[in-house]
Amino acid sequence: MNIDFPPSSKGTYNNAGSSRRLCNYLEHEDMERMEQGIYTEGFFNLTDDNIYKSQVVKDIDGNIGQLMKTDAKFYAIHVSPSEQELRAMGNTEQEQAESMKRYIREVVIPEYARNFNKGLSAEDIKFYGKIHFSRDRSDNELNMHYHLIVSRKDQTNKKKLSPLTNHKNTKKGTVKGGFDRKNLFQQAEQGFDKLFGYKRELAESFEYNNTMKNGSISDQVKMQEQAIAQATTQVPHIQQNTIPDERKKKQAVSPPKKKKIPKPKIKR
């Protein structure tokens, strides 16, 4: 599961002003899909689905109390599952979309709130999500991913919340709490595996990829050795929506049933 925070820019991701430009971008896929009669999804939050864009813009742009003109008013978050993870969430786009919303509501947002270390819960976070079913310049068969717009302020419009701060659980100074992005990524991954019964291989874990990107040479070698050892000793994991192992064994072992041949009738 890849989760990232795209940096602010002068274009679509400019978060110092209105959220309208980003919301417009998030709807770019809908018209084309509707013209083709293909399933689409509206904006959603913690409790509601199919929320109008105008409501999203009004809610995010109105929750900016005590923020300066150049301050960030909101943050964008990308949540992108792998093809294997998507297959674990359902057989159809609609099933996968519903599972993704459940994952955002039950895992991502609660972990996001907890990582500020301010005693916050999912209900304290003002956010809206939007699904994208495809991704440009990708050859993957499945490309569903989610965009989240999260307000800089909490639901009460009193607390400033920044997931891009470099402070982590600080007790003193101007910033109290902070945000641990590495912990968020790990907890969100573990939460996904628990929610969907996903048997994650080491090579596709955050721990592995983070070590291969940021770890020392010796740590990278150890991690590769562990991944190779796991791959050679374990049977490839079977995700949901496949035939359970026990049923497969029975199908392979059970002999075909013999047909009953009727006894010939004897005329007297």
Coordinates of C-alpha atoms in Angstrom, one line a residue:
M1 CA 0.0 0.0 0.0
N2 CA 1.6 3.3 -1.1
I3 CA 0.6 6.4 0.8
D4 CA 2.1 9.8 0.0
F5 CA 1.7 13.5 0.5
P6 CA 2.1 15.4 -2.8
P7 CA 3.9 18.7 -2.2
S8 CA 2.2 22.0 -2.6
S9 CA 2.6 23.6 -6.0
K10 CA 1.4 26.6 -8.0
G11 CA -1.0 24.4 -9.9
T12 CA -3.4 21.7 -8.9
Y13 CA -1.9 21.1 -5.5
N14 CA -1.6 24.7 -4.4
N15 CA -3.0 24.5 -0.9
A16 CA -2.5 28.1 0.2
G17 CA -5.8 29.2 -1.4
S18 CA -9.1 27.5 -2.3
S19 CA -9.5 23.8 -2.7
R20 CA -11.7 24.3 -5.8
R21 CA -8.9 23.7 -8.3
L22 CA -8.0 20.3 -6.7
C23 CA -11.7 19.3 -6.5
N24 CA -12.1 20.1 -10.1
Y25 CA -9.2 17.9 -11.0
L26 CA -10.5 15.1 -8.9
E27 CA -13.7 15.0 -10.9
H28 CA -12.0 14.9 -14.3
E29 CA -12.6 11.2 -14.7
D30 CA -16.3 11.2 -13.9
M31 CA -17.7 12.7 -17.1
E32 CA -15.9 10.3 -19.4
R33 CA -17.0 7.3 -17.4
M34 CA -20.7 8.5 -17.2
E35 CA -20.8 9.0 -21.0
Q36 CA -19.7 5.4 -21.3
G37 CA -22.2 4.2 -18.8
I38 CA -19.5 3.1 -16.4
Y39 CA -19.8 3.1 -12.6
T40 CA -18.5 6.2 -10.9
E41 CA -18.1 7.4 -7.3
G42 CA -18.8 10.8 -5.8
F43 CA -16.9 12.4 -2.9
F44 CA -17.2 10.8 0.5
N45 CA -16.2 11.5 4.1
L46 CA -16.2 9.5 7.3
T47 CA -20.0 8.9 7.3
D48 CA -21.5 9.9 4.0
D49 CA -21.2 9.0 0.3
N50 CA -21.9 10.9 -3.0
I51 CA -21.2 14.4 -1.6
Y52 CA -21.4 17.2 -4.1
K53 CA -18.1 19.0 -5.0
S54 CA -19.7 22.4 -4.0
Q55 CA -20.2 21.1 -0.5
V56 CA -16.6 19.8 -0.3
V57 CA -15.2 23.2 -1.5
K58 CA -17.4 25.1 0.9
D59 CA -16.5 22.9 3.9
I60 CA -12.7 22.9 3.3
D61 CA -12.4 26.6 2.4
G62 CA -14.5 27.6 5.4
N63 CA -12.4 25.7 7.9
I64 CA -9.4 28.1 8.0
G65 CA -9.7 30.0 11.2
Q66 CA -6.6 31.9 12.3
L67 CA -4.6 30.8 9.2
M68 CA -2.4 33.4 7.4
K69 CA -2.9 34.1 3.7
T70 CA 0.2 32.0 2.7
D71 CA -0.5 29.2 5.2
A72 CA -1.5 25.7 3.9
K73 CA -5.3 25.4 4.2
F74 CA -5.5 21.7 3.4
Y75 CA -3.3 18.7 2.5
A76 CA -3.6 16.2 -0.3
I77 CA -3.0 12.5 0.4
H78 CA -2.7 9.7 -2.2
V79 CA -3.6 6.1 -1.2
S80 CA -2.6 3.6 -3.9
P81 CA -3.0 -0.1 -3.4
S82 CA -1.1 -2.6 -5.5
E83 CA -2.8 -5.0 -7.9
Q84 CA -2.6 -7.8 -5.4
E85 CA -4.1 -5.7 -2.7
L86 CA -7.0 -4.6 -5.0
R87 CA -7.7 -8.2 -5.8
A88 CA -7.9 -8.9 -2.1
M89 CA -10.6 -6.3 -1.8
G90 CA -13.1 -7.6 -4.3
N91 CA -13.8 -9.0 -7.8
T92 CA -15.5 -5.9 -9.3
E93 CA -14.6 -2.2 -9.4
Q94 CA -17.6 -1.5 -7.2
E95 CA -16.6 -4.1 -4.6
Q96 CA -13.1 -2.7 -4.5
A97 CA -14.3 0.9 -4.3
E98 CA -16.5 0.0 -1.3
S99 CA -13.6 -1.8 0.4
M100 CA -11.3 1.1 -0.2
K101 CA -13.8 3.5 1.4
R102 CA -14.0 1.1 4.4
Y103 CA -10.2 1.0 4.6
I104 CA -10.0 4.8 4.5
R105 CA -12.7 5.2 7.2
E106 CA -11.6 2.4 9.5
V107 CA -7.8 2.4 9.2
V108 CA -6.2 5.4 7.4
I109 CA -8.1 8.3 9.0
P110 CA -8.0 6.9 12.5
E111 CA -4.3 6.3 12.2
Y112 CA -3.8 9.7 10.7
A113 CA -5.6 11.2 13.8
R114 CA -3.6 9.2 16.3
N115 CA -0.3 10.1 14.7
F116 CA -0.6 13.8 15.8
N117 CA -0.3 12.6 19.5
K118 CA -2.9 15.1 20.6
G119 CA -5.6 12.6 21.7
L120 CA -7.5 13.0 18.4
S121 CA -9.9 10.4 16.8
A122 CA -11.2 10.0 13.3
E123 CA -14.2 12.1 14.1
D124 CA -11.9 15.1 14.7
I125 CA -10.5 15.1 11.2
K126 CA -12.3 17.0 8.4
F127 CA -11.6 15.3 5.1
Y128 CA -13.1 14.3 1.8
G129 CA -12.1 11.4 -0.5
K130 CA -12.4 10.8 -4.2
I131 CA -11.8 7.6 -6.2
H132 CA -9.8 7.5 -9.4
F133 CA -10.2 4.3 -11.4
S134 CA -7.3 4.7 -13.8
R135 CA -3.9 6.2 -13.9
D136 CA -2.1 7.7 -16.9
R137 CA 1.1 6.2 -18.1
S138 CA 0.6 2.9 -16.3
D139 CA 0.6 -0.6 -17.7
N140 CA -1.0 -2.2 -14.7
E141 CA -4.2 -4.0 -15.2
L142 CA -5.7 -2.5 -12.0
N143 CA -5.0 1.2 -11.2
M144 CA -7.7 2.2 -8.7
H145 CA -6.5 4.7 -6.1
Y146 CA -7.8 7.4 -3.8
H147 CA -7.2 11.1 -3.3
L148 CA -7.9 12.6 0.1
I149 CA -8.3 16.3 0.8
V150 CA -7.7 16.9 4.5
S151 CA -8.3 20.2 6.2
R152 CA -5.4 21.9 8.0
K153 CA -7.7 22.5 10.9
D154 CA -9.7 20.0 12.9
Q155 CA -13.5 19.7 12.9
T156 CA -13.8 22.4 15.6
N157 CA -11.7 24.8 13.5
K158 CA -9.4 25.4 16.5
K159 CA -6.4 23.0 16.2
K160 CA -3.8 23.3 13.5
L161 CA -2.8 19.9 12.1
S162 CA 0.2 19.4 9.8
P163 CA 1.2 15.9 8.6
L164 CA 4.3 17.5 7.0
T165 CA 5.9 18.8 10.2
N166 CA 9.3 17.3 11.1
H167 CA 8.3 17.2 14.8
K168 CA 7.5 13.8 16.3
N169 CA 5.7 13.5 19.6
T170 CA 7.4 16.6 21.1
K171 CA 6.5 17.6 24.6
K172 CA 8.1 21.1 24.8
G173 CA 8.3 24.1 22.5
T174 CA 5.9 25.8 20.2
V175 CA 4.8 22.6 18.5
K176 CA 3.3 20.0 20.8
G177 CA 2.8 16.5 19.3
G178 CA 4.0 16.5 15.8
F179 CA 3.5 13.7 13.2
D180 CA 5.3 10.5 12.5
R181 CA 4.8 9.7 8.8
K182 CA 6.8 6.4 9.0
N183 CA 4.6 5.2 11.8
L184 CA 1.5 6.1 9.8
F185 CA 2.7 4.1 6.8
Q186 CA 3.4 1.0 8.9
Q187 CA 0.2 1.2 10.9
A188 CA -1.9 1.7 7.7
E189 CA -0.2 -1.3 6.1
Q190 CA -0.8 -3.5 9.2
G191 CA -4.4 -2.3 9.4
F192 CA -5.0 -3.3 5.8
D193 CA -3.6 -6.8 6.3
K194 CA -5.8 -7.3 9.4
L195 CA -8.9 -5.8 7.8
F196 CA -8.8 -7.9 4.6
G197 CA -6.9 -11.0 5.9
Y198 CA -4.0 -10.2 3.5
K199 CA -0.9 -12.4 3.8
R200 CA 1.8 -9.8 2.9
E201 CA 5.2 -11.0 1.7
L202 CA 8.2 -9.3 3.1
A203 CA 9.3 -8.0 -0.3
E204 CA 6.0 -5.9 -0.7
S205 CA 6.1 -4.5 2.9
F206 CA 6.9 -0.9 3.9
E207 CA 9.7 -2.2 6.1
Y208 CA 11.4 -3.8 3.1
N209 CA 11.0 -0.9 0.7
N210 CA 12.0 1.7 3.2
T211 CA 15.2 -0.3 4.1
M212 CA 16.1 -0.7 0.4
K213 CA 15.6 3.0 -0.1
N214 CA 17.0 4.5 3.1
G215 CA 18.9 1.8 5.0
S216 CA 22.6 1.1 5.1
I217 CA 24.2 -1.4 2.7
S218 CA 24.4 -4.1 5.4
D219 CA 20.7 -3.6 6.3
Q220 CA 19.8 -3.8 2.7
V221 CA 21.7 -7.1 2.3
K222 CA 20.1 -8.6 5.4
M223 CA 16.6 -7.6 4.2
Q224 CA 17.2 -9.1 0.8
E225 CA 18.4 -12.3 2.3
Q226 CA 15.3 -12.5 4.5
A227 CA 13.0 -11.9 1.5
I228 CA 14.8 -14.6 -0.5
A229 CA 14.6 -17.0 2.4
Q230 CA 10.9 -16.4 2.8
A231 CA 10.2 -16.8 -0.9
T232 CA 11.9 -20.2 -1.0
T233 CA 10.3 -21.6 2.1
Q234 CA 6.7 -20.3 1.7
V235 CA 4.0 -21.2 -0.7
P236 CA 2.8 -18.1 -2.6
H237 CA 0.0 -16.5 -0.6
I238 CA -3.6 -16.9 -1.8
Q239 CA -5.7 -13.9 -1.3
Q240 CA -9.5 -13.6 -0.9
N241 CA -11.8 -14.4 -3.8
T242 CA -9.9 -17.7 -4.6
I243 CA -10.7 -21.3 -3.9
P244 CA -9.5 -22.2 -0.3
D245 CA -6.7 -24.7 -0.1
E246 CA -8.8 -27.4 1.5
R247 CA -11.4 -27.3 -1.3
K248 CA -8.6 -27.5 -3.9
K249 CA -7.2 -30.6 -2.1
K250 CA -10.6 -32.3 -2.1
Q251 CA -11.1 -31.5 -5.7
A252 CA -7.7 -32.9 -6.6
V253 CA -7.9 -36.1 -4.5
S254 CA -11.6 -37.1 -4.6
P255 CA -12.2 -39.7 -7.4
P256 CA -15.1 -39.1 -9.8
K257 CA -18.4 -40.5 -8.7
K258 CA -19.4 -43.7 -10.4
K259 CA -22.7 -43.6 -12.3
K260 CA -25.3 -46.2 -11.2
I261 CA -26.1 -48.5 -14.1
P262 CA -29.7 -49.7 -13.9
K263 CA -30.3 -53.5 -13.9
P264 CA -32.0 -54.8 -17.1
K265 CA -35.6 -55.7 -16.8
I266 CA -36.4 -59.4 -17.3
K267 CA -39.7 -60.1 -19.1
R268 CA -41.6 -63.0 -17.7

